[in-house]
Amino acid sequence: MGVVTKAEQEALVAAACAARAQAYAPYSQYAVGAALLAADGRIFTGVNVENASYGLTMCAERTAVFKMVSEGQQQILAVAICTDNGGSPCGACRQVLVEFAGDIPIFLCDSAGNVRQTSLHTLLPDHFGPEHLPGQ
Ligand code: THU
């Protein structure tokens, strides 16, 4: 696992919790904020964006990843996710994170300020990744 400083961790957690206020979750009422630390030191945030056609909902984590890649970064060093109850990222988001990260720290935060640290390979062991495709 790469080294992330305490200051970086705190900045990431603060960014995820601040972003959460922008979540568009009128159907589930489950607001999620995510923040990624990219290799260039920038923090990219994302929120869940729901839709009246429920299946079109986008999770906060993938919103953040797609923003990061769109802005020219392809390496994630750490992730913070803020929800009401410290929920863990869904399977689809874990897979998308694996595309752009190694066994990075993941900080799961709740609205009371509690933070639990886990890691991407703990959440998605024995994963399928770019290394399994010929020529990658
Ligand atoms: N959600 C996320 O944003 N990230 C996850 O990893 C799990 C679920 C969102 C999707 C939906 O808007 C709401 O949480 C309830 O599922």
mmCIF file of C-alpha atoms and ligand atoms in Angstrom:
data_model
loop_
_atom_site.group_PDB
_atom_site.id
_atom_site.type_symbol
_atom_site.label_atom_id
_atom_site.label_comp_id
_atom_site.label_asym_id
_atom_site.label_seq_id
_atom_site.Cartn_x
_atom_site.Cartn_y
_atom_site.Cartn_z
ATOM 1 C CA MET A 1 0.000 0.000 0.000
ATOM 2 C CA GLY A 2 1.391 3.419 -0.897
ATOM 3 C CA VAL A 3 2.072 6.000 1.758
ATOM 4 C CA VAL A 4 -0.535 8.705 2.221
ATOM 5 C CA THR A 5 0.221 11.377 4.803
ATOM 6 C CA LYS A 6 -2.144 12.206 7.630
ATOM 7 C CA ALA A 7 -2.630 15.649 6.070
ATOM 8 C CA GLU A 8 -3.561 14.088 2.713
ATOM 9 C CA GLN A 9 -5.959 11.706 4.458
ATOM 10 C CA GLU A 10 -7.637 14.576 6.303
ATOM 11 C CA ALA A 11 -7.908 16.680 3.147
ATOM 12 C CA LEU A 12 -9.432 13.749 1.293
ATOM 13 C CA VAL A 13 -11.974 13.018 4.018
ATOM 14 C CA ALA A 14 -12.924 16.696 4.227
ATOM 15 C CA ALA A 15 -13.346 16.874 0.442
ATOM 16 C CA ALA A 16 -15.560 13.778 0.339
ATOM 17 C CA CYS A 17 -17.770 15.041 3.152
ATOM 18 C CA ALA A 18 -18.046 18.517 1.604
ATOM 19 C CA ALA A 19 -18.869 17.069 -1.821
ATOM 20 C CA ARG A 20 -21.623 14.922 -0.305
ATOM 21 C CA ALA A 21 -23.753 18.057 0.078
ATOM 22 C CA GLN A 22 -24.004 18.191 -3.749
ATOM 23 C CA ALA A 23 -25.384 14.656 -4.099
ATOM 24 C CA TYR A 24 -28.539 14.326 -6.176
ATOM 25 C CA ALA A 25 -30.375 11.521 -4.379
ATOM 26 C CA PRO A 26 -34.104 12.378 -4.272
ATOM 27 C CA TYR A 27 -35.171 8.727 -4.596
ATOM 28 C CA SER A 28 -32.938 6.878 -2.130
ATOM 29 C CA GLN A 29 -32.158 9.863 0.114
ATOM 30 C CA TYR A 30 -28.750 8.184 0.471
ATOM 31 C CA ALA A 31 -26.249 10.936 -0.316
ATOM 32 C CA VAL A 32 -22.702 9.842 -1.130
ATOM 33 C CA GLY A 33 -19.586 11.970 -1.552
ATOM 34 C CA ALA A 34 -16.292 10.589 -2.854
ATOM 35 C CA ALA A 35 -12.837 12.102 -3.163
ATOM 36 C CA LEU A 36 -9.807 10.693 -4.972
ATOM 37 C CA LEU A 37 -6.182 11.721 -4.497
ATOM 38 C CA ALA A 38 -4.544 11.590 -7.932
ATOM 39 C CA ALA A 39 -0.851 11.024 -8.607
ATOM 40 C CA ASP A 40 -0.320 14.713 -9.388
ATOM 41 C CA GLY A 41 -1.595 15.664 -5.923
ATOM 42 C CA ARG A 42 -4.958 16.946 -7.072
ATOM 43 C CA ILE A 43 -8.179 15.864 -5.375
ATOM 44 C CA PHE A 44 -11.144 14.943 -7.558
ATOM 45 C CA THR A 45 -14.596 14.721 -6.004
ATOM 46 C CA GLY A 46 -17.825 13.069 -7.074
ATOM 47 C CA VAL A 47 -21.369 12.526 -5.858
ATOM 48 C CA ASN A 48 -24.117 10.084 -6.683
ATOM 49 C CA VAL A 49 -26.476 11.347 -9.362
ATOM 50 C CA GLU A 50 -29.811 9.558 -9.404
ATOM 51 C CA ASN A 51 -32.417 9.508 -12.161
ATOM 52 C CA ALA A 52 -36.177 9.030 -12.394
ATOM 53 C CA SER A 53 -35.229 6.044 -14.544
ATOM 54 C CA TYR A 54 -33.554 4.442 -11.508
ATOM 55 C CA GLY A 55 -31.090 2.225 -13.356
ATOM 56 C CA LEU A 56 -29.348 5.237 -14.855
ATOM 57 C CA THR A 57 -28.065 6.330 -11.439
ATOM 58 C CA MET A 58 -24.330 6.957 -11.215
ATOM 59 C CA CYS A 59 -22.411 6.325 -7.995
ATOM 60 C CA ALA A 60 -20.229 8.979 -6.385
ATOM 61 C CA GLU A 61 -17.023 6.969 -6.758
ATOM 62 C CA ARG A 62 -17.404 6.446 -10.491
ATOM 63 C CA THR A 63 -18.378 10.094 -10.983
ATOM 64 C CA ALA A 64 -15.064 11.034 -9.342
ATOM 65 C CA VAL A 65 -13.027 8.527 -11.381
ATOM 66 C CA PHE A 66 -14.522 9.716 -14.657
ATOM 67 C CA LYS A 67 -13.888 13.338 -13.718
ATOM 68 C CA MET A 68 -10.257 12.494 -12.907
ATOM 69 C CA VAL A 69 -9.620 10.664 -16.172
ATOM 70 C CA SER A 70 -11.361 13.425 -18.112
ATOM 71 C CA GLU A 71 -8.927 15.889 -16.552
ATOM 72 C CA GLY A 72 -5.854 13.888 -17.591
ATOM 73 C CA GLN A 73 -5.041 11.786 -14.495
ATOM 74 C CA GLN A 74 -4.981 7.977 -14.510
ATOM 75 C CA GLN A 75 -3.446 7.003 -11.163
ATOM 76 C CA ILE A 76 -5.332 7.053 -7.858
ATOM 77 C CA LEU A 77 -3.317 7.115 -4.606
ATOM 78 C CA ALA A 78 -6.183 7.066 -2.070
ATOM 79 C CA VAL A 79 -9.964 7.368 -1.838
ATOM 80 C CA ALA A 80 -12.357 8.753 0.767
ATOM 81 C CA ILE A 81 -16.083 8.032 0.711
ATOM 82 C CA CYS A 82 -18.570 9.820 2.928
ATOM 83 C CA THR A 83 -22.095 8.570 3.643
ATOM 84 C CA ASP A 84 -24.530 8.827 6.523
ATOM 85 C CA ASN A 85 -23.505 5.446 7.926
ATOM 86 C CA GLY A 86 -19.988 4.699 6.632
ATOM 87 C CA GLY A 87 -21.137 2.485 3.772
ATOM 88 C CA SER A 88 -18.618 0.648 1.607
ATOM 89 C CA PRO A 89 -18.357 1.100 -2.193
ATOM 90 C CA CYS A 90 -20.463 -1.132 -4.436
ATOM 91 C CA GLY A 91 -18.933 -3.870 -6.567
ATOM 92 C CA ALA A 92 -19.085 -1.871 -9.783
ATOM 93 C CA CYS A 93 -17.181 1.013 -8.203
ATOM 94 C CA ARG A 94 -14.565 -1.335 -6.754
ATOM 95 C CA GLN A 95 -13.925 -2.730 -10.231
ATOM 96 C CA VAL A 96 -13.634 0.740 -11.780
ATOM 97 C CA LEU A 97 -11.207 1.823 -9.031
ATOM 98 C CA VAL A 98 -9.015 -1.255 -9.669
ATOM 99 C CA GLU A 99 -8.490 -0.042 -13.235
ATOM 100 C CA PHE A 100 -6.624 3.021 -11.951
ATOM 101 C CA ALA A 101 -5.145 1.978 -8.592
ATOM 102 C CA GLY A 102 -3.126 -0.623 -6.717
ATOM 103 C CA ASP A 103 -3.832 -1.654 -3.150
ATOM 104 C CA ILE A 104 -4.577 1.908 -2.101
ATOM 105 C CA PRO A 105 -6.067 3.037 1.209
ATOM 106 C CA ILE A 106 -9.814 3.632 1.265
ATOM 107 C CA PHE A 107 -11.245 5.820 4.027
ATOM 108 C CA LEU A 108 -14.906 5.176 4.817
ATOM 109 C CA CYS A 109 -16.500 8.051 6.701
ATOM 110 C CA ASP A 110 -19.869 8.616 8.295
ATOM 111 C CA SER A 111 -21.752 11.796 9.047
ATOM 112 C CA ALA A 112 -20.700 11.675 12.699
ATOM 113 C CA GLY A 113 -17.051 12.038 11.665
ATOM 114 C CA ASN A 114 -15.979 8.422 12.190
ATOM 115 C CA VAL A 115 -13.387 7.143 9.702
ATOM 116 C CA ARG A 116 -12.587 3.489 9.019
ATOM 117 C CA GLN A 117 -9.573 2.597 6.877
ATOM 118 C CA THR A 118 -9.556 -0.383 4.541
ATOM 119 C CA SER A 119 -7.824 -1.039 1.215
ATOM 120 C CA LEU A 120 -8.873 -1.633 -2.367
ATOM 121 C CA HIS A 121 -7.511 -5.204 -2.532
ATOM 122 C CA THR A 122 -9.216 -6.011 0.757
ATOM 123 C CA LEU A 123 -12.497 -4.890 -0.807
ATOM 124 C CA LEU A 124 -11.852 -6.632 -4.137
ATOM 125 C CA PRO A 125 -9.434 -9.557 -3.776
ATOM 126 C CA ASP A 126 -8.456 -11.765 -6.717
ATOM 127 C CA HIS A 127 -9.777 -9.153 -9.117
ATOM 128 C CA PHE A 128 -9.778 -9.027 -12.876
ATOM 129 C CA GLY A 129 -7.629 -6.175 -14.168
ATOM 130 C CA PRO A 130 -5.834 -4.772 -17.183
ATOM 131 C CA GLU A 131 -2.951 -7.233 -16.587
ATOM 132 C CA HIS A 132 -5.219 -10.104 -17.598
ATOM 133 C CA LEU A 133 -5.714 -8.742 -21.088
ATOM 134 C CA PRO A 134 -3.108 -9.544 -23.741
ATOM 135 C CA GLY A 135 -0.869 -6.625 -24.629
ATOM 136 C CA GLN A 136 -1.607 -4.639 -21.450
HETATM 137 N N1 THU B 1 -24.179 4.659 -4.190
HETATM 138 C C1 THU B 1 -22.994 5.279 -4.426
HETATM 139 O O1 THU B 1 -22.948 6.458 -4.801
HETATM 140 N N2 THU B 1 -21.851 4.550 -4.258
HETATM 141 C C2 THU B 1 -21.810 3.258 -3.881
HETATM 142 O O2 THU B 1 -20.757 2.641 -3.907
HETATM 143 C C3 THU B 1 -23.039 2.605 -3.420
HETATM 144 C C4 THU B 1 -24.306 3.283 -3.763
HETATM 145 C C5 THU B 1 -25.410 5.435 -4.377
HETATM 146 C C6 THU B 1 -26.255 4.980 -5.534
HETATM 147 C C7 THU B 1 -27.628 5.448 -5.131
HETATM 148 O O3 THU B 1 -27.783 6.784 -5.539
HETATM 149 C C8 THU B 1 -27.604 5.393 -3.608
HETATM 150 O O4 THU B 1 -26.232 5.321 -3.240
HETATM 151 C C9 THU B 1 -28.354 4.210 -3.014
HETATM 152 O O5 THU B 1 -27.958 3.010 -3.607
#
